[in-house]
Coordinates of C-alpha atoms in Angstrom, one line a residue:
M1388 CA 19.0 17.5 -29.0
Q1389 CA 19.1 21.4 -28.6
S1390 CA 15.9 23.1 -29.1
S1391 CA 15.3 26.9 -30.0
A1392 CA 16.1 29.4 -27.4
F1393 CA 14.2 32.6 -26.4
S1394 CA 14.9 35.5 -24.1
S1395 CA 13.4 35.7 -20.8
T1396 CA 12.5 39.3 -21.6
S1397 CA 10.5 38.1 -24.7
A1398 CA 8.7 35.5 -22.6
I1399 CA 7.5 38.1 -20.0
L1400 CA 6.2 40.2 -22.7
L1401 CA 4.2 37.3 -23.9
L1402 CA 2.3 36.7 -20.6
S1403 CA -0.5 38.7 -21.7
V1404 CA -0.6 37.8 -25.2
T1405 CA -3.0 35.1 -26.7
V1406 CA -4.3 34.6 -30.3
L1407 CA -7.7 33.0 -30.2
L1408 CA -10.2 32.4 -32.9
C1409 CA -14.0 32.4 -31.7
S1410 CA -16.7 31.9 -34.2
T1411 CA -15.1 33.9 -37.1
A1412 CA -14.0 33.6 -40.5
A1413 CA -10.4 32.8 -41.3
V1414 CA -8.0 35.2 -43.0
G1415 CA -9.5 35.8 -46.5
G1416 CA -12.8 34.4 -45.3
R1417 CA -12.0 31.0 -46.5
L1418 CA -12.9 29.0 -43.3
K1419 CA -16.2 29.3 -41.2
L1420 CA -16.1 27.9 -37.7
G1421 CA -19.2 26.9 -35.8
N1422 CA -20.5 29.1 -32.9
N1423 CA -18.5 29.0 -29.8
V1424 CA -15.6 27.3 -31.5
T1425 CA -12.2 28.3 -30.2
V1426 CA -9.0 27.2 -31.7
A1427 CA -5.9 28.3 -29.8
G1428 CA -3.2 26.8 -32.0
L1429 CA -1.9 23.9 -34.1
L1430 CA 0.7 21.4 -33.1
A1431 CA 2.0 19.0 -35.7
F1432 CA 3.8 15.9 -35.8
G1433 CA 4.9 13.4 -38.5
D1434 CA 6.9 13.5 -41.7
S1435 CA 8.0 15.7 -44.6
I1436 CA 4.4 16.6 -45.7
I1437 CA 4.4 18.9 -42.7
D1438 CA 8.1 19.4 -41.8
P1439 CA 8.9 23.2 -42.0
G1440 CA 12.7 22.6 -41.3
N1441 CA 13.2 20.5 -38.2
N1442 CA 15.7 18.4 -40.4
N1443 CA 17.9 21.3 -41.3
N1444 CA 20.6 20.7 -38.7
L1445 CA 20.4 17.0 -38.4
K1446 CA 23.0 14.7 -40.1
T1447 CA 20.6 13.2 -42.8
V1448 CA 20.1 13.2 -46.4
A1449 CA 16.4 13.9 -45.8
K1450 CA 16.5 17.6 -46.0
C1451 CA 15.9 20.4 -48.4
N1452 CA 17.1 23.5 -47.0
F1453 CA 18.7 24.6 -50.3
P1454 CA 17.4 25.8 -53.7
P1455 CA 15.3 25.1 -55.8
Y1456 CA 13.1 24.2 -52.8
G1457 CA 11.2 27.2 -51.5
K1458 CA 11.1 28.8 -54.9
D1459 CA 7.8 30.3 -54.2
F1460 CA 8.1 30.8 -50.4
M1461 CA 8.6 34.3 -49.0
G1462 CA 10.7 35.5 -51.9
G1463 CA 12.4 32.1 -52.6
V1464 CA 13.8 31.2 -49.2
P1465 CA 14.6 27.5 -48.9
T1466 CA 13.4 27.0 -45.4
G1467 CA 13.4 23.2 -45.2
R1468 CA 9.9 22.7 -46.5
F1469 CA 9.6 19.9 -49.0
S1470 CA 8.0 21.9 -51.6
N1471 CA 8.1 25.0 -53.9
G1472 CA 6.1 27.0 -51.3
R1473 CA 3.7 26.5 -48.4
I1474 CA 2.8 23.1 -47.0
P1475 CA -0.4 21.9 -45.3
T1476 CA 0.3 23.2 -41.9
D1477 CA 1.0 26.6 -43.2
L1478 CA -2.3 26.7 -45.1
I1479 CA -4.2 25.3 -42.1
V1480 CA -3.0 27.9 -39.6
E1481 CA -3.7 30.6 -42.3
A1482 CA -7.2 29.1 -42.8
L1483 CA -7.9 29.2 -38.9
G1484 CA -6.6 32.8 -38.9
L1485 CA -3.8 32.1 -36.5
K1486 CA -0.7 33.3 -38.4
E1487 CA 0.9 33.1 -41.9
Y1488 CA 2.7 29.8 -41.5
L1489 CA 3.6 27.2 -38.8
P1490 CA 7.3 27.2 -37.9
A1491 CA 9.7 24.5 -37.0
Y1492 CA 10.0 24.0 -33.2
L1493 CA 13.9 23.6 -33.9
D1494 CA 14.2 26.6 -35.9
P1495 CA 17.1 28.6 -34.0
N1496 CA 15.1 31.8 -34.8
L1497 CA 11.9 30.8 -33.5
N1498 CA 9.8 33.7 -32.2
P1499 CA 8.6 32.9 -28.7
Q1500 CA 5.1 34.3 -29.6
D1501 CA 4.8 31.1 -31.8
F1502 CA 4.6 29.0 -28.7
L1503 CA 1.1 30.4 -28.2
T1504 CA -0.3 29.5 -31.5
G1505 CA 1.6 26.4 -32.4
V1506 CA 4.7 25.0 -33.9
S1507 CA 5.5 21.8 -35.9
F1508 CA 7.8 19.0 -34.5
A1509 CA 7.6 17.0 -37.7
S1510 CA 10.7 15.5 -39.3
G1511 CA 10.9 14.5 -43.1
A1512 CA 11.3 10.7 -43.7
T1513 CA 10.1 9.5 -40.3
G1514 CA 7.1 7.2 -39.9
F1515 CA 5.0 5.1 -37.4
D1516 CA 7.5 2.2 -37.7
P1517 CA 10.5 3.3 -35.4
M1518 CA 12.9 1.6 -38.0
T1519 CA 11.8 4.2 -40.7
S1520 CA 13.4 7.1 -38.8
K1521 CA 16.6 5.1 -38.0
I1522 CA 17.2 4.3 -41.7
V1523 CA 17.8 8.0 -42.6
S1524 CA 18.7 9.4 -39.1
V1525 CA 15.6 11.7 -38.5
L1526 CA 13.4 12.3 -35.6
S1527 CA 11.4 9.5 -34.6
L1528 CA 7.7 10.1 -33.3
S1529 CA 9.1 9.2 -29.9
D1530 CA 11.8 12.1 -30.3
Q1531 CA 9.1 14.4 -31.4
L1532 CA 6.9 13.5 -28.3
N1533 CA 10.0 14.4 -26.1
L1534 CA 10.2 17.8 -27.9
F1535 CA 6.5 18.4 -27.2
K1536 CA 7.2 17.7 -23.6
E1537 CA 9.9 20.3 -23.6
Y1538 CA 7.6 22.6 -25.3
L1539 CA 4.9 22.2 -22.7
E1540 CA 7.5 23.1 -20.0
K1541 CA 8.5 26.2 -21.7
L1542 CA 4.8 27.2 -22.5
E1543 CA 3.9 26.7 -18.9
S1544 CA 6.9 29.0 -17.8
M1545 CA 5.6 31.7 -20.1
V1546 CA 1.8 31.7 -19.3
G1547 CA 1.4 29.5 -16.3
E1548 CA -0.2 26.0 -15.9
E1549 CA -3.8 27.1 -16.4
R1550 CA -3.4 29.1 -19.5
K1551 CA -1.0 26.4 -20.7
D1552 CA -3.7 23.7 -20.4
F1553 CA -6.4 26.0 -22.0
I1554 CA -4.1 26.3 -25.1
I1555 CA -3.5 22.7 -25.3
S1556 CA -6.9 21.5 -24.9
N1557 CA -8.1 24.0 -27.5
S1558 CA -5.6 23.3 -30.0
L1559 CA -5.7 21.2 -33.3
F1560 CA -3.2 18.3 -33.1
L1561 CA -2.2 16.9 -36.6
V1562 CA -0.3 13.7 -37.2
V1563 CA 0.8 13.0 -40.8
A1564 CA 2.9 9.8 -41.2
S1565 CA 2.8 6.4 -43.0
S1566 CA 4.1 7.2 -46.4
D1567 CA 7.8 6.6 -45.6
D1568 CA 6.9 3.3 -43.8
I1569 CA 5.2 1.7 -46.7
A1570 CA 7.1 3.1 -49.7
N1571 CA 10.6 3.2 -48.2
T1572 CA 10.9 0.9 -45.2
Y1573 CA 8.6 -1.8 -46.6
F1574 CA 8.9 -2.0 -50.2
D1575 CA 12.0 0.0 -51.3
T1576 CA 14.4 -1.5 -48.6
P1577 CA 14.7 -5.1 -47.4
F1578 CA 14.6 -4.3 -43.7
R1579 CA 11.0 -5.4 -42.8
R1580 CA 9.8 -7.6 -45.7
A1581 CA 11.7 -10.7 -44.3
E1582 CA 9.8 -10.4 -41.0
Y1583 CA 6.5 -9.2 -42.2
N1584 CA 3.9 -9.5 -44.8
I1585 CA 2.1 -6.5 -45.8
D1586 CA -0.9 -7.2 -43.6
A1587 CA 1.3 -7.7 -40.4
Y1588 CA 3.4 -4.6 -41.3
T1589 CA 0.2 -2.3 -41.5
D1590 CA -0.9 -3.7 -38.1
L1591 CA 2.5 -2.7 -36.8
M1592 CA 1.8 0.9 -38.1
V1593 CA -1.5 1.1 -36.9
N1594 CA -0.6 -0.1 -33.3
S1595 CA 2.0 2.5 -33.3
A1596 CA -0.2 5.3 -34.5
S1597 CA -2.9 4.3 -31.8
S1598 CA -0.1 4.3 -29.2
F1599 CA 1.1 7.9 -30.2
V1600 CA -2.5 9.1 -30.1
K1601 CA -2.7 7.9 -26.5
A1602 CA 0.4 9.3 -25.6
L1603 CA -0.7 12.8 -26.9
H1604 CA -3.9 12.4 -25.0
G1605 CA -2.0 11.8 -21.9
L1606 CA -0.2 15.2 -22.4
G1607 CA -3.4 17.1 -22.9
A1608 CA -4.3 16.8 -26.4
R1609 CA -8.1 16.7 -26.8
R1610 CA -8.6 17.5 -30.7
M1611 CA -6.6 15.2 -33.0
G1612 CA -6.6 14.5 -36.6
L1613 CA -4.5 11.9 -38.4
F1614 CA -4.0 11.9 -42.1
S1615 CA -4.4 8.7 -44.1
A1616 CA -1.8 7.4 -46.4
P1617 CA -2.0 8.9 -50.0
P1618 CA -2.1 7.0 -53.1
L1619 CA 1.5 6.2 -52.9
G1620 CA 1.6 4.2 -56.1
C1621 CA 0.7 7.3 -58.1
L1622 CA 3.6 9.5 -56.8
P1623 CA 6.2 10.2 -59.4
S1624 CA 9.0 8.3 -57.7
Q1625 CA 6.8 5.1 -57.2
R1626 CA 5.6 5.2 -60.8
T1627 CA 9.3 5.1 -61.8
I1628 CA 10.3 2.3 -59.3
G1629 CA 7.0 0.0 -59.6
G1630 CA 4.9 1.3 -62.3
G1631 CA 6.7 -0.5 -65.2
P1632 CA 8.0 0.9 -68.6
L1633 CA 4.8 3.2 -68.9
R1634 CA 5.2 4.5 -65.3
E1635 CA 1.6 3.8 -64.5
C1636 CA 0.5 4.0 -60.8
A1637 CA 2.1 1.2 -59.1
K1638 CA -0.7 -1.1 -57.7
K1639 CA 1.1 -2.8 -54.8
Y1640 CA 1.8 0.6 -53.2
N1641 CA -1.9 1.8 -53.4
D1642 CA -3.1 -1.5 -52.3
A1643 CA -0.9 -1.3 -49.1
A1644 CA -2.0 2.4 -48.6
E1645 CA -5.7 1.5 -48.8
L1646 CA -5.2 -1.5 -46.5
F1647 CA -3.5 0.7 -43.9
N1648 CA -6.1 3.4 -44.2
S1649 CA -9.0 0.9 -43.7
K1650 CA -7.3 -0.3 -40.4
L1651 CA -6.3 3.1 -39.3
S1652 CA -9.8 4.5 -39.7
A1653 CA -11.3 1.8 -37.8
A1654 CA -8.7 2.2 -35.0
L1655 CA -9.2 5.9 -34.7
D1656 CA -13.0 5.4 -34.6
S1657 CA -12.4 3.1 -31.5
L1658 CA -10.1 5.5 -29.8
D1659 CA -12.6 8.5 -30.5
R1660 CA -15.1 6.4 -28.4
E1661 CA -12.7 5.3 -25.9
L1662 CA -10.6 8.4 -24.9
P1663 CA -12.5 10.9 -22.6
N1664 CA -13.4 14.3 -23.6
S1665 CA -11.7 14.0 -26.9
T1666 CA -12.1 13.8 -30.7
V1667 CA -10.0 11.6 -32.7
L1668 CA -10.5 11.9 -36.5
Y1669 CA -9.5 10.0 -39.5
I1670 CA -8.7 12.5 -42.4
D1671 CA -8.9 11.1 -45.8
I1672 CA -6.1 12.4 -47.8
Y1673 CA -6.1 9.4 -50.4
N1674 CA -9.1 10.3 -52.4
P1675 CA -8.7 14.1 -52.8
L1676 CA -5.2 13.6 -54.0
L1677 CA -6.3 10.7 -56.3
D1678 CA -9.0 13.0 -57.7
L1679 CA -6.4 15.5 -58.6
I1680 CA -4.4 13.0 -60.5
Q1681 CA -7.1 11.3 -62.2
N1682 CA -8.9 14.5 -63.2
P1683 CA -6.2 17.0 -63.6
Q1684 CA -8.1 19.2 -66.2
K1685 CA -10.9 19.8 -63.5
Y1686 CA -8.3 21.7 -61.6
G1687 CA -6.1 23.2 -64.3
F1688 CA -3.3 20.8 -64.0
E1689 CA -1.4 19.5 -67.1
V1690 CA 1.2 17.2 -65.5
V1691 CA 0.4 14.5 -63.1
D1692 CA 3.1 11.8 -63.5
K1693 CA 6.3 13.9 -62.9
G1694 CA 7.7 16.4 -60.6
C1695 CA 8.8 19.9 -61.3
C1696 CA 12.4 19.3 -60.4
G1697 CA 14.9 17.9 -62.9
T1698 CA 13.4 15.0 -64.9
G1699 CA 10.5 14.8 -62.3
T1700 CA 10.8 11.0 -62.2
I1701 CA 13.1 10.4 -59.3
E1702 CA 14.6 13.7 -58.0
V1703 CA 13.8 14.3 -54.2
S1704 CA 15.5 16.0 -51.2
I1705 CA 19.4 16.1 -52.1
L1706 CA 18.7 14.7 -55.5
C1707 CA 16.9 17.9 -56.4
T1708 CA 19.4 20.8 -56.3
K1709 CA 20.0 24.1 -57.6
L1710 CA 21.7 22.6 -60.6
D1711 CA 18.4 21.0 -61.7
A1712 CA 16.1 22.8 -64.0
V1713 CA 12.6 23.4 -62.8
C1714 CA 9.3 23.5 -64.9
P1715 CA 8.5 27.2 -65.7
D1716 CA 4.8 27.1 -64.3
T1717 CA 4.3 25.3 -61.0
S1718 CA 0.6 25.8 -61.1
K1719 CA 0.4 23.4 -64.1
V1720 CA 2.1 20.4 -62.1
I1721 CA 0.6 18.3 -59.2
F1722 CA 4.1 17.4 -57.8
W1723 CA 7.1 19.6 -57.0
D1724 CA 9.6 16.8 -56.7
S1725 CA 9.1 13.1 -57.2
Y1726 CA 7.4 12.7 -53.7
H1727 CA 5.8 16.0 -52.6
P1728 CA 2.9 18.1 -54.2
T1729 CA 3.2 21.7 -55.1
E1730 CA 1.9 24.4 -53.0
R1731 CA -1.1 24.8 -55.4
A1732 CA -2.0 21.0 -55.2
Y1733 CA -1.8 21.3 -51.4
T1734 CA -4.0 24.5 -51.3
I1735 CA -6.9 22.8 -53.3
I1736 CA -6.7 19.7 -51.0
I1737 CA -6.5 21.5 -47.7
D1738 CA -9.3 23.9 -48.6
A1739 CA -11.5 20.8 -49.2
L1740 CA -10.2 19.0 -46.0
A1741 CA -10.7 22.0 -43.8
Q1742 CA -14.2 22.6 -44.8
K1743 CA -15.0 19.0 -44.2
Y1744 CA -13.3 18.1 -40.9
I1745 CA -12.4 21.0 -38.9
N1746 CA -15.9 21.6 -37.2
K1747 CA -16.1 17.8 -36.6
I1748 CA -12.7 18.0 -34.7
F1749 CA -14.1 20.7 -32.5
A1750 CA -17.7 19.7 -32.2
P1751 CA -18.7 19.1 -28.6
K1752 CA -18.5 15.5 -27.5
Q1753 CA -21.4 13.6 -25.9
H1754 CA -19.3 10.6 -24.3
A1755 CA -17.5 11.1 -21.1

């Protein structure tokens, strides 16, 4: 896999450049950090929820670098983000005051200055289960870890070992996966069900997630947050597949997500105590998204069970194309396609999550 290149001249210019946030409000004053808190950057790993375009040049169906994706992003540019506009990592770096959006590490036009404040290694349709990425030929978490190692070498060549270590130890590491494991690899394809029941399969996922956290820690990560699984049965696609003629929330998907979440939460609590000088935090995305779906009027939404693209019942990725009509007002719908929320839905959720979790992740730890 070839990664983005940058000129040595640009690298030299960056030797004296750092972007740090110390005890200030974020852009627009949306996020207040505690005293003596420094957030150097954001490094993201996982699936399509936070993939800003790493899949664009892969030979996979799991991509979206074409209209109508990106309809509301930077003048309508389809960058490979699985939404109409910005995705969670973009909103987080903006809230932290770091930059406007988090770029893809494999973006051929990546600005070397972005190395200092973070990039995303995420790949749409991947998961904690190694088989998940193989099914659709995308980057596994192991692949993403290797790209991160490459990134570390480049960062050190730019700013030196001491500065590199400071940036990594003061960056937020975000991991978002599990949806494709449960919805696609387990329930919607036959590859795992013959070998595992859902209890054993969620154990496999949690063990993989724990191993990934330990690997990140071994490479210098000290502030890590992992998203829970969302209420998968309430996604428009899973309503269509498993929700019956009325397309209700499919119970078996939600039950599996909750089972995984309970195990992940316990595992991360254990790692938080075990890993030295680190914070490992479970981030509940299940309940905030479910609240939007169950109480849409509270947030000004009108459509909860269909996406904005085409019929809204099944279209996602290559099934959502410029030939499909899109809803006239994306602010009224929770989902952009049948699997991914709109920028407005993300904004509501991420604003709440950032206020709840960011200071916890960067709070001083008492354990050794």
